[in-house]
Short mmCIF file of C-alpha atoms in Angstrom, two decimals:
data_model
loop_
_atom_site.label_atom_id
_atom_site.label_comp_id
_atom_site.label_asym_id
_atom_site.label_seq_id
_atom_site.Cartn_x
_atom_site.Cartn_y
_atom_site.Cartn_z
CA MET K 1 0.00 0.00 0.00
CA SER K 2 1.29 3.42 -0.76
CA LEU K 3 0.75 6.16 1.73
CA ASN K 4 -1.53 8.96 0.64
CA LEU K 5 0.02 11.80 2.59
CA ASP K 6 -2.08 14.44 0.97
CA ARG K 7 -5.38 13.24 2.31
CA ASN K 8 -6.98 14.75 5.38
CA SER K 9 -7.72 12.56 8.36
CA LYS K 10 -11.28 12.07 9.54
CA TRP K 11 -10.57 13.95 12.79
CA MET K 12 -9.68 17.09 10.84
CA GLU K 13 -13.26 17.54 9.57
CA GLY K 14 -14.03 20.09 12.25
CA SER K 15 -17.74 19.35 12.64
CA GLY K 16 -19.83 17.52 15.25
CA PRO K 17 -20.96 17.98 18.86
CA GLN K 18 -19.09 20.73 20.74
CA ALA K 19 -17.00 21.43 17.62
CA ASP K 20 -16.64 25.07 18.68
CA ILE K 21 -14.24 23.91 21.40
CA VAL K 22 -13.53 20.19 21.09
CA ILE K 23 -11.24 19.47 18.14
CA SER K 24 -11.11 15.68 18.28
CA SER K 25 -11.86 12.54 20.32
CA ARG K 26 -9.63 9.52 20.57
CA VAL K 27 -10.03 6.04 22.04
CA ARG K 28 -7.02 3.77 22.33
CA LEU K 29 -6.99 0.11 23.30
CA ALA K 30 -3.78 -1.67 24.29
CA ARG K 31 -3.76 -5.36 23.33
CA ASN K 32 -1.12 -8.06 23.52
CA LEU K 33 -0.92 -11.57 22.20
CA GLN K 34 -0.62 -14.59 24.43
CA GLY K 35 2.61 -16.56 24.41
CA LEU K 36 4.85 -13.75 23.17
CA PRO K 37 7.05 -11.42 25.22
CA PHE K 38 6.06 -7.75 25.20
CA PRO K 39 7.78 -5.62 22.50
CA ASN K 40 10.63 -4.45 24.77
CA LEU K 41 11.82 -8.07 25.10
CA MET K 42 11.03 -9.29 21.60
CA ASN K 43 13.72 -10.34 19.16
CA GLN K 44 13.62 -9.43 15.50
CA ALA K 45 12.19 -12.78 14.42
CA GLN K 46 9.31 -12.39 16.87
CA GLU K 47 8.66 -8.85 15.69
CA VAL K 48 8.51 -9.95 12.08
CA GLN K 49 6.31 -12.90 13.02
CA LEU K 50 3.87 -10.65 14.90
CA ILE K 51 3.58 -8.20 12.02
CA ARG K 52 2.89 -11.12 9.67
CA GLN K 53 0.29 -12.59 12.02
CA VAL K 54 -1.52 -9.27 12.45
CA GLY K 55 -1.26 -8.61 8.72
CA GLN K 56 -3.07 -11.93 8.17
CA ALA K 57 -5.70 -11.17 10.80
CA ILE K 58 -6.82 -7.90 9.19
CA LEU K 59 -7.47 -9.76 5.93
CA ALA K 60 -10.12 -11.97 7.58
CA PRO K 61 -13.60 -11.52 6.05
CA GLY K 62 -15.05 -10.78 9.50
CA VAL K 63 -12.78 -7.77 9.91
CA PHE K 64 -13.74 -6.38 6.53
CA GLN K 65 -17.46 -6.89 7.18
CA SER K 66 -17.29 -5.22 10.56
CA VAL K 67 -15.03 -2.20 10.01
CA GLY K 68 -14.06 -2.17 6.35
CA GLU K 69 -10.71 -2.50 4.67
CA LEU K 70 -7.58 -2.10 6.78
CA LYS K 71 -4.13 -1.82 5.26
CA LEU K 72 -0.78 -2.54 6.84
CA LEU K 73 2.32 -0.42 6.30
CA ASN K 74 5.80 -1.46 7.38
CA LEU K 75 7.48 1.57 8.89
CA ARG K 76 10.77 0.32 7.51
CA GLU K 77 9.44 0.99 4.03
CA LEU K 78 8.63 4.62 4.81
CA ALA K 79 11.03 7.53 4.63
CA PRO K 80 11.67 9.32 7.95
CA VAL K 81 9.72 12.33 6.68
CA GLU K 82 6.71 10.13 5.86
CA ARG K 83 6.78 8.60 9.33
CA GLN K 84 6.96 12.06 10.84
CA ILE K 85 3.89 13.13 8.90
CA LEU K 86 1.97 10.24 10.45
CA VAL K 87 3.00 11.65 13.84
CA GLU K 88 1.91 15.15 12.82
CA LYS K 89 -1.50 13.74 11.85
CA HIS K 90 -1.69 12.02 15.26
CA LEU K 91 -1.93 8.59 13.62
CA ILE K 92 1.19 7.15 15.25
CA SER K 93 3.29 8.05 18.28
CA PRO K 94 6.76 9.60 18.11
CA ASP K 95 8.03 6.40 19.76
CA LEU K 96 6.76 4.25 16.91
CA ALA K 97 8.17 6.61 14.28
CA GLU K 98 11.63 6.79 15.81
CA GLY K 99 11.92 3.40 17.47
CA LYS K 100 14.33 0.71 16.33
CA GLY K 101 13.18 -2.68 15.16
CA GLU K 102 10.33 -3.97 13.05
CA LYS K 103 7.25 -1.81 13.39
CA ALA K 104 4.09 -1.33 11.42
CA VAL K 105 0.92 0.71 11.31
CA ILE K 106 -2.48 -0.39 10.07
CA LEU K 107 -4.77 2.29 8.64
CA ARG K 108 -8.27 2.56 7.34
CA ASP K 109 -8.66 4.84 4.33
CA ASP K 110 -10.35 7.65 6.27
CA GLU K 111 -7.64 7.39 8.95
CA ALA K 112 -10.30 7.10 11.66
CA ILE K 113 -8.73 3.74 12.59
CA SER K 114 -5.01 3.30 13.11
CA ILE K 115 -3.34 0.35 14.76
CA MET K 116 0.27 0.57 15.83
CA VAL K 117 2.11 -2.75 15.82
CA ASN K 118 5.12 -3.28 18.13
CA GLU K 119 4.85 -0.03 20.00
CA GLU K 120 4.91 -0.34 23.81
CA ASP K 121 2.29 -3.09 23.43
CA HIS K 122 1.87 -5.54 20.57
CA LEU K 123 -1.16 -3.61 19.35
CA ARG K 124 -2.27 -0.08 20.05
CA LEU K 125 -5.64 0.25 18.42
CA GLN K 126 -6.81 3.81 18.00
CA CYS K 127 -9.97 5.44 16.75
CA LEU K 128 -9.80 9.15 16.11
CA LEU K 129 -12.92 11.18 15.30
CA PRO K 130 -13.69 14.90 15.03
CA ALA K 131 -15.35 16.97 17.80
CA LEU K 132 -16.78 15.26 20.89
CA MET K 133 -17.51 11.77 19.62
CA LEU K 134 -16.00 9.62 22.33
CA HIS K 135 -18.90 7.17 22.41
CA GLU K 136 -18.73 6.72 18.65
CA ALA K 137 -14.96 6.27 18.84
CA TRP K 138 -15.38 3.65 21.57
CA ARG K 139 -18.01 1.74 19.58
CA LEU K 140 -15.70 1.70 16.58
CA ALA K 141 -12.68 0.60 18.64
CA ASP K 142 -14.83 -2.09 20.29
CA ALA K 143 -15.86 -3.40 16.86
CA VAL K 144 -12.26 -3.49 15.60
CA ASP K 145 -11.22 -5.24 18.82
CA ASP K 146 -14.00 -7.84 18.50
CA ALA K 147 -13.12 -8.52 14.88
CA LEU K 148 -9.41 -8.94 15.66
CA GLU K 149 -10.12 -11.07 18.71
CA ASN K 150 -11.71 -13.64 16.43
CA GLU K 151 -8.34 -14.03 14.73
CA LEU K 152 -5.81 -13.41 17.52
CA ASP K 153 -5.43 -14.73 21.08
CA PHE K 154 -5.19 -11.69 23.33
CA ALA K 155 -3.49 -11.95 26.72
CA PHE K 156 -6.33 -11.66 29.21
CA ASP K 157 -6.60 -12.44 32.91
CA GLN K 158 -9.96 -12.92 34.62
CA GLU K 159 -8.91 -10.70 37.51
CA LYS K 160 -6.61 -8.14 35.89
CA GLY K 161 -8.24 -7.92 32.48
CA TYR K 162 -6.18 -7.20 29.36
CA LEU K 163 -2.50 -7.56 30.20
CA THR K 164 -0.27 -4.72 29.06
CA ALA K 165 3.47 -3.97 29.08
CA CYS K 166 2.96 -1.20 31.61
CA PRO K 167 0.67 -1.74 34.61
CA THR K 168 -0.73 1.78 34.11
CA ASN K 169 -2.72 0.39 31.17
CA VAL K 170 -3.79 -2.97 32.58
CA GLY K 171 -7.49 -3.87 32.79
CA THR K 172 -9.41 -2.24 29.98
CA GLY K 173 -6.24 -1.08 28.21
CA LEU K 174 -8.37 1.94 27.39
CA ARG K 175 -7.10 5.47 27.13
CA ALA K 176 -9.72 7.92 25.99
CA SER K 177 -8.82 11.50 25.25
CA THR K 178 -10.22 14.70 23.83
CA MET K 179 -8.36 17.64 22.33
CA LEU K 180 -9.77 21.01 23.37
CA HIS K 181 -9.10 24.57 22.28
CA LEU K 182 -9.18 26.69 25.45
CA PRO K 183 -7.86 30.16 24.58
CA ALA K 184 -10.36 32.10 26.71
CA LEU K 185 -9.48 30.10 29.83
CA VAL K 186 -5.82 30.89 29.14
CA LEU K 187 -6.52 34.60 28.43
CA THR K 188 -8.58 34.97 31.61
CA LYS K 189 -5.86 33.10 33.53
CA GLN K 190 -8.21 30.35 34.68
CA ALA K 191 -6.64 27.48 32.76
CA GLY K 192 -4.13 26.47 35.43
CA GLN K 193 -6.73 26.37 38.14
CA VAL K 194 -9.39 24.58 36.11
CA LEU K 195 -6.99 21.99 34.72
CA ALA K 196 -5.39 21.32 38.11
CA ALA K 197 -8.84 20.43 39.45
CA LEU K 198 -9.15 17.71 36.79
CA THR K 199 -6.41 15.59 38.30
CA LYS K 200 -8.63 15.20 41.34
CA VAL K 201 -11.26 13.42 39.27
CA GLY K 202 -8.78 11.03 37.65
CA VAL K 203 -8.24 13.02 34.46
CA ALA K 204 -4.76 13.86 33.13
CA VAL K 205 -3.98 16.99 31.10
CA ARG K 206 -1.30 17.23 28.43
CA GLY K 207 -0.20 19.34 25.47
CA LEU K 208 -0.99 18.87 21.80
CA TYR K 209 1.38 16.00 21.04
CA GLY K 210 0.70 13.86 24.09
CA GLU K 211 2.82 12.90 27.03
CA GLY K 212 5.50 15.38 28.08
CA THR K 213 4.55 18.09 25.59
CA GLU K 214 3.51 21.65 26.33
CA ALA K 215 0.20 23.14 25.37
CA GLN K 216 0.92 24.88 22.07
CA GLY K 217 -1.68 27.14 20.55
CA ASN K 218 -3.94 26.80 23.61
CA ILE K 219 -4.73 23.20 22.72
CA PHE K 220 -5.00 20.77 25.59
CA GLN K 221 -5.47 17.05 25.68
CA VAL K 222 -7.39 15.48 28.56
CA SER K 223 -7.47 11.73 29.20
CA ASN K 224 -8.47 9.14 31.81
CA GLN K 225 -5.77 8.00 34.21
CA ILE K 226 -7.31 4.82 35.55
CA THR K 227 -7.76 1.76 33.34
CA LEU K 228 -8.62 -0.96 35.88
CA GLY K 229 -11.72 -1.45 38.02
CA ARG K 230 -14.08 0.54 35.81
CA SER K 231 -15.93 -0.50 32.70
CA GLU K 232 -15.14 1.08 29.34
CA GLU K 233 -18.53 2.81 29.30
CA GLU K 234 -17.88 4.34 32.73
CA ILE K 235 -14.49 5.66 31.60
CA ILE K 236 -15.92 7.08 28.37
CA ASN K 237 -18.89 8.64 30.18
CA ASN K 238 -16.68 10.21 32.79
CA LEU K 239 -14.37 11.77 30.24
CA SER K 240 -17.31 12.98 28.14
CA VAL K 241 -18.82 14.71 31.15
CA VAL K 242 -15.48 16.30 32.05
CA THR K 243 -15.00 17.46 28.46
CA VAL K 244 -18.47 19.03 28.32
CA ARG K 245 -17.85 20.78 31.64
CA LEU K 246 -14.54 22.14 30.37
CA ALA K 247 -16.21 23.33 27.18
CA ASP K 248 -18.90 25.09 29.26
CA GLN K 249 -16.22 26.85 31.29
CA GLU K 250 -14.44 27.93 28.13
CA ARG K 251 -17.69 29.21 26.64
CA GLU K 252 -18.40 31.23 29.76
CA ALA K 253 -14.93 32.76 29.60
CA ARG K 254 -15.47 33.58 25.91
CA GLU K 255 -18.73 35.35 26.66
CA LEU K 256 -17.05 37.30 29.43
CA LEU K 257 -14.37 38.41 26.97
CA ARG K 258 -17.01 39.37 24.45
CA LYS K 259 -18.81 41.49 27.04
CA GLN K 260 -15.87 43.13 28.75
CA ASN K 261 -13.17 43.24 26.09
CA ARG K 262 -15.04 43.08 22.82
CA TRP K 263 -12.77 45.43 20.87
CA GLN K 264 -9.58 43.91 22.20
CA LEU K 265 -10.89 40.47 21.27
CA GLU K 266 -11.91 41.43 17.73
CA ASP K 267 -8.66 43.35 17.29
CA ARG K 268 -6.67 40.30 18.33
CA VAL K 269 -8.50 38.05 15.87
CA GLY K 270 -8.22 40.59 13.06
CA ARG K 271 -4.51 41.17 13.62
CA ALA K 272 -3.83 37.43 13.71
CA TYR K 273 -5.58 37.07 10.38
CA GLY K 274 -3.65 40.02 8.99
CA ILE K 275 -0.29 38.54 9.95
CA LEU K 276 -1.13 35.03 8.78
CA ALA K 277 -2.41 36.31 5.45
CA ASN K 278 0.63 38.48 4.82
CA ALA K 279 3.67 37.27 6.73
CA ARG K 280 6.72 36.08 4.79
CA ILE K 281 8.47 34.34 7.73
CA LEU K 282 6.57 32.32 10.34
CA SER K 283 8.01 30.20 13.11
CA SER K 284 6.00 27.15 14.15
CA GLN K 285 5.30 28.64 17.56
CA GLU K 286 4.11 31.99 16.22
CA ALA K 287 1.95 30.29 13.61
CA LEU K 288 0.26 28.03 16.18
CA GLN K 289 -0.47 30.99 18.44
CA LEU K 290 -1.96 33.04 15.60
CA LEU K 291 -3.92 30.03 14.38
CA SER K 292 -5.37 29.75 17.87
CA ASP K 293 -6.47 33.40 17.64
CA ILE K 294 -8.20 32.97 14.29
CA ARG K 295 -9.68 29.66 15.44
CA LEU K 296 -11.22 31.55 18.33
CA GLY K 297 -12.50 34.12 15.85
CA VAL K 298 -14.11 31.38 13.76
CA GLU K 299 -15.55 29.57 16.78
CA MET K 300 -17.03 32.82 18.13
CA LYS K 301 -18.27 33.79 14.67
CA ILE K 302 -16.17 36.96 14.68
CA LEU K 303 -14.32 35.82 11.58
CA ARG K 304 -16.42 34.57 8.67
CA GLY K 305 -15.52 32.73 5.51
CA ILE K 306 -13.09 30.33 7.20
CA ASP K 307 -14.07 27.03 8.80
CA GLN K 308 -12.53 24.80 11.41
CA ARG K 309 -11.65 22.21 8.82
CA LEU K 310 -9.29 24.69 7.16
CA ILE K 311 -7.70 25.58 10.47
CA ASN K 312 -7.16 21.92 11.34
CA GLN K 313 -5.65 21.41 7.94
CA LEU K 314 -3.37 24.42 8.45
CA MET K 315 -2.33 23.18 11.86
CA VAL K 316 -1.11 19.90 10.37
CA ARG K 317 0.33 21.27 7.11
CA ILE K 318 2.64 23.79 8.77
CA GLN K 319 4.43 21.11 10.78
CA PRO K 320 8.11 20.56 9.84
CA ALA K 321 7.76 17.16 8.14
CA TYR K 322 4.76 18.21 6.10
CA LEU K 323 6.55 21.31 4.84
CA GLN K 324 9.60 19.29 3.85
CA PHE K 325 7.44 16.71 2.13
CA ALA K 326 5.60 19.42 0.17
CA ALA K 327 8.89 21.07 -0.79
CA GLY K 328 10.41 17.73 -1.71
CA LYS K 329 13.64 18.43 0.16
CA GLU K 330 15.14 18.79 3.59
CA MET K 331 15.21 22.37 4.86
CA THR K 332 16.94 24.48 7.45
CA PRO K 333 14.69 25.95 10.17
CA PHE K 334 14.83 29.35 8.39
CA GLU K 335 13.80 27.85 5.05
CA ARG K 336 10.95 26.11 6.82
CA ASP K 337 9.75 29.41 8.33
CA VAL K 338 9.65 30.92 4.84
CA HIS K 339 7.82 27.90 3.40
CA ARG K 340 5.43 27.90 6.35
CA ALA K 341 4.43 31.50 5.72
CA ALA K 342 3.90 30.73 2.03
CA LYS K 343 1.80 27.65 2.82
CA VAL K 344 -0.41 29.61 5.21
CA ARG K 345 -0.95 32.40 2.65
CA GLU K 346 -1.79 29.83 0.00
CA LEU K 347 -4.35 27.95 2.12
CA LEU K 348 -5.97 31.10 3.51
CA ALA K 349 -6.37 32.47 0.00
CA GLY K 350 -8.32 29.24 -0.74
CA MET R 1 -5.75 -30.50 89.55
CA LEU R 2 -9.18 -29.03 88.85
CA CYS R 3 -10.12 -27.15 85.68
CA GLU R 4 -9.28 -23.47 86.13
CA ARG R 5 -12.46 -22.41 84.38
CA CYS R 6 -15.26 -24.46 85.95
CA GLN R 7 -13.40 -25.55 89.07
CA GLU R 8 -15.38 -28.80 88.96
CA ARG R 9 -13.96 -31.35 86.56
CA PRO R 10 -10.36 -32.49 86.55
CA ALA R 11 -8.09 -30.52 84.19
CA SER R 12 -6.78 -32.62 81.31
CA VAL R 13 -5.83 -29.99 78.73
CA HIS R 14 -2.86 -27.71 79.06
CA VAL R 15 -3.11 -24.55 76.93
CA THR R 16 -0.21 -22.18 76.51
CA ARG R 17 -0.92 -18.92 74.73
CA ILE R 18 1.58 -16.28 73.72
CA ILE R 19 -0.06 -13.00 72.75
CA ASN R 20 2.20 -10.06 71.98
CA GLY R 21 4.99 -11.71 73.88
CA ASN R 22 2.89 -12.34 77.03
CA LYS R 23 2.74 -15.98 77.88
CA THR R 24 -0.31 -17.35 79.68
CA GLU R 25 -0.92 -20.92 80.72
CA VAL R 26 -4.26 -22.46 81.60
CA TYR R 27 -5.31 -25.93 82.65
CA LEU R 28 -8.79 -26.88 81.48
CA CYS R 29 -11.10 -29.83 81.43
CA GLN R 30 -12.13 -31.34 78.10
CA GLU R 31 -15.52 -29.61 78.06
CA CYS R 32 -14.31 -26.14 78.94
CA ALA R 33 -11.53 -26.46 76.36
CA ARG R 34 -14.11 -27.30 73.73
CA GLU R 35 -16.28 -24.33 74.73
CA MET R 36 -13.34 -22.01 74.50
CA GLN R 37 -12.41 -23.40 71.10
CA PRO R 38 -13.15 -20.26 69.02
CA GLN R 39 -10.64 -18.33 71.05
CA LEU R 40 -8.05 -21.01 70.75
CA ASN R 41 -8.64 -21.56 67.09
CA PHE R 42 -5.37 -22.30 65.43
CA SER R 43 -5.23 -20.93 61.90
CA ILE R 44 -2.39 -22.05 59.68
CA PRO R 45 -2.48 -19.03 57.33
CA LYS R 46 -2.47 -16.63 60.26
CA PHE R 47 0.35 -18.55 61.84
CA LEU R 48 2.38 -18.40 58.65
CA ALA R 49 1.66 -14.72 58.18
CA GLY R 50 2.90 -14.20 61.73
CA LEU R 51 6.09 -15.97 60.89
CA LEU R 52 6.70 -13.67 57.96
CA ASP R 53 6.37 -10.63 60.19
CA TYR R 54 8.60 -12.16 62.81
CA ASP R 55 12.22 -11.67 61.96
CA PRO R 56 14.53 -13.97 63.89
CA GLY R 57 17.56 -12.40 62.30
CA LEU R 58 18.20 -15.32 60.00
CA GLU R 59 16.61 -13.74 56.96
CA LEU R 60 19.02 -10.84 57.10
CA LYS R 61 22.00 -13.11 56.68
CA ALA R 62 20.71 -14.92 53.62
CA PRO R 63 20.87 -12.79 50.46
CA PRO R 64 17.37 -11.81 49.32
CA ALA R 65 16.18 -14.13 46.60
CA ILE R 66 15.61 -12.32 43.31
CA GLU R 67 12.15 -13.13 42.01
CA ARG R 68 12.02 -13.62 38.30
CA CYS R 69 9.23 -14.27 35.87
CA ARG R 70 9.43 -17.97 35.06
CA GLN R 71 8.37 -17.29 31.48
CA CYS R 72 10.62 -14.45 30.32
CA GLY R 73 13.13 -14.14 33.17
CA LEU R 74 12.42 -10.48 33.98
CA SER R 75 13.02 -9.54 37.62
CA TYR R 76 10.96 -7.05 39.56
CA GLU R 77 14.06 -4.85 39.85
CA GLU R 78 14.43 -4.75 36.09
CA PHE R 79 10.76 -3.84 35.78
CA HIS R 80 11.29 -1.13 38.35
CA GLN R 81 13.99 0.45 36.22
CA THR R 82 12.11 0.49 32.92
CA GLY R 83 8.46 0.49 34.00
CA ARG R 84 7.84 -2.21 31.39
CA LEU R 85 7.01 -5.83 32.08
CA GLY R 86 8.49 -8.60 29.96
CA CYS R 87 5.48 -10.71 29.05
CA PRO R 88 1.86 -11.39 30.06
CA GLU R 89 3.05 -14.08 32.51
CA CYS R 90 4.95 -11.46 34.56
CA TYR R 91 1.59 -10.45 36.06
CA HIS R 92 1.35 -13.94 37.53
CA HIS R 93 4.95 -14.67 38.49
CA LEU R 94 5.73 -11.25 39.96
CA ALA R 95 2.28 -10.83 41.52
CA ALA R 96 3.56 -10.63 45.09
CA ARG R 97 5.28 -7.32 44.41
CA LEU R 98 3.30 -6.15 41.42
CA ASP R 99 -0.19 -6.41 42.91
CA PRO R 100 0.32 -3.77 45.63
CA LEU R 101 1.75 -1.45 42.97
CA ILE R 102 -1.24 -1.99 40.69
CA ARG R 103 -3.63 -1.29 43.55
CA ARG R 104 -1.75 1.91 44.29
CA LEU R 105 -1.69 3.01 40.63
CA GLN R 106 -5.22 2.02 39.74
CA GLY R 107 -7.04 2.08 43.06
CA SER R 108 -8.48 -1.31 42.25
CA SER R 109 -7.39 -4.82 41.44
CA GLN R 110 -10.44 -6.28 39.72
CA HIS R 111 -11.15 -5.81 36.03
CA ARG R 112 -14.74 -4.76 35.45
CA GLY R 113 -14.61 -4.01 31.76
CA LYS R 114 -14.84 -5.92 28.53
CA VAL R 115 -14.24 -9.66 28.41
CA PRO R 116 -12.96 -11.13 25.15
CA ARG R 117 -15.21 -13.81 23.72
CA ARG R 118 -12.57 -16.52 23.36
CA ALA R 119 -9.74 -15.72 25.77
CA GLY R 120 -12.17 -14.61 28.48
CA GLY R 121 -12.85 -18.19 29.55
CA ASN R 122 -15.92 -18.53 31.71
CA LEU R 123 -15.78 -14.96 32.99
CA ARG R 124 -18.43 -13.93 30.47
CA VAL R 125 -20.73 -16.68 31.80
CA ARG R 126 -20.05 -15.70 35.40
CA ARG R 127 -20.82 -12.05 34.64
CA GLU R 128 -24.07 -13.18 33.02
CA ILE R 129 -25.00 -15.26 36.08
CA GLU R 130 -24.33 -12.28 38.35
CA LYS R 131 -26.57 -10.11 36.22
CA LEU R 132 -29.35 -12.72 36.17
CA ARG R 133 -29.19 -13.14 39.95
CA GLY R 134 -29.85 -9.43 40.31
CA GLN R 135 -32.80 -9.74 37.95
CA LEU R 136 -34.10 -12.78 39.82
CA GLN R 137 -34.14 -10.94 43.11
CA GLN R 138 -35.99 -8.02 41.56
CA LEU R 139 -38.58 -10.30 39.97
CA VAL R 140 -39.19 -12.11 43.26
CA GLU R 141 -39.66 -8.80 45.03
CA GLN R 142 -42.16 -7.78 42.38
CA GLU R 143 -43.85 -11.20 42.78
CA GLU R 144 -43.35 -11.96 39.10
CA PHE R 145 -42.88 -15.62 39.89
CA GLU R 146 -43.38 -16.99 36.41
CA LYS R 147 -40.65 -14.80 34.95
CA ALA R 148 -38.49 -15.48 38.01
CA ALA R 149 -38.72 -19.20 37.35
CA GLN R 150 -37.51 -18.68 33.80
CA VAL R 151 -34.55 -16.64 35.00
CA ARG R 152 -33.79 -19.28 37.65
CA ASP R 153 -33.75 -21.99 35.00
CA ARG R 154 -31.41 -19.91 32.87
CA ILE R 155 -29.06 -19.45 35.85
CA ARG R 156 -29.09 -23.22 36.48
CA GLU R 157 -28.30 -23.87 32.87
CA LEU R 158 -25.35 -21.46 32.92
CA GLU R 159 -24.11 -22.87 36.21
CA SER R 160 -24.15 -26.38 34.89
CA ARG R 161 -22.17 -25.17 31.90
CA LEU R 162 -19.60 -23.71 34.30
CA GLY R 163 -19.51 -27.02 36.16
CA GLU R 164 -18.71 -28.89 32.96
CA GLN R 165 -15.82 -26.56 32.31
CA GLY R 166 -14.30 -27.47 35.66
CA GLY R 167 -15.77 -24.96 38.06
CA GLY R 168 -14.96 -21.53 39.36
CA GLN R 169 -11.72 -20.19 37.95
#
């Protein structure tokens, strides 16, 4: 299978429940096969064998009937820049892209389903949908899991549930997360306080690219911490409720800004648009901050004629690997900043 | 010597108890000894647990045995360094040290989520029985005896299926 890097992922659509604040919803299931060591102790022969076995499993008629066609890609066959693009689209983790050894990713055409093979666990099955669609993402992940379970023997213990390489995932193996755009909470200096409260209800907060990353462009990722002792539905429900509450808080802060600082707010959005539409040099950090400002403008209907889909697309296409892929060459950081500004002008002009 | 408890029958049982280092000795008759049985109950697991807490100084001299997973050979110390287990069997072989950690991390030690159809063994059936028992109780309370009988039959059927598979676990 060749990789269609130009296509947009399902999650980038920008429409659905709470789409004015929630960018995307993700459900991830960790699964391992019985009788094999976990990836950190596997030898090359075992890695190859696992990829072959999983590659066979996705060809089963039951899998096709239940979730459609899935295709396997060996990461070895991809150029580093292509792997990095998969990271920038949130389809694989940086660990999978950079890790040594035999690794693979399985994708559905719309990129709503991606399965990492030989990451921390044998399989990391992910479903990624736009806006707040955690329940839909869970139902899809559940269906993929059921279909694969017909073909593969998953390591499961009656007491501890699905067995995973790290005990922080044991049980359901489920990590659900939502990506939220919270600029008004940041502007009104409430973000720290609100997000700190989340840890008390078992919800972790991270930046845009997952564990250990900072919140760039006012985008935060919230996810469940506990995977054992609760059912999948309970975990999904809990995170949905938390996400809706966060969105409500953000909306309140936005209305406050509109009431008290209307001109400053509209000025900020307008200026951001002006810079993005005209700049000749744009660093990644500056671009993400300005994109957050115009996203806020779009979400609050201050800025018309642009939709969230375009902003999501921009957010992905200005990442380093995407720029280098589009240019067809490796670039220095300065060259990238020039190309980034050109790309933004091009996409904003439609 | 007369029984120290009833002061009537001759004492024929000599009981020595050591509680928190205090030694007490009593001489009882057969009957009184039997009546006092619950207090004198000797429990092997409790006794063994007591031994583990009691350190006679010998254990310090012997080097601590390194526990390893019998499947992949990973030790708990190695896990501690990387945070990654070696294989699914580690959960079983390193349970003594892993289980408290899991309880601390997860606040629970019993999976309540999805059960895979094939690898789940009889857990799916047991979950179903649990659910039906709840229904049965409700139906009885509502005096829906006909429906209750149907549910009871279904439970029996599932239980007999469990029995054929070799019982509980």
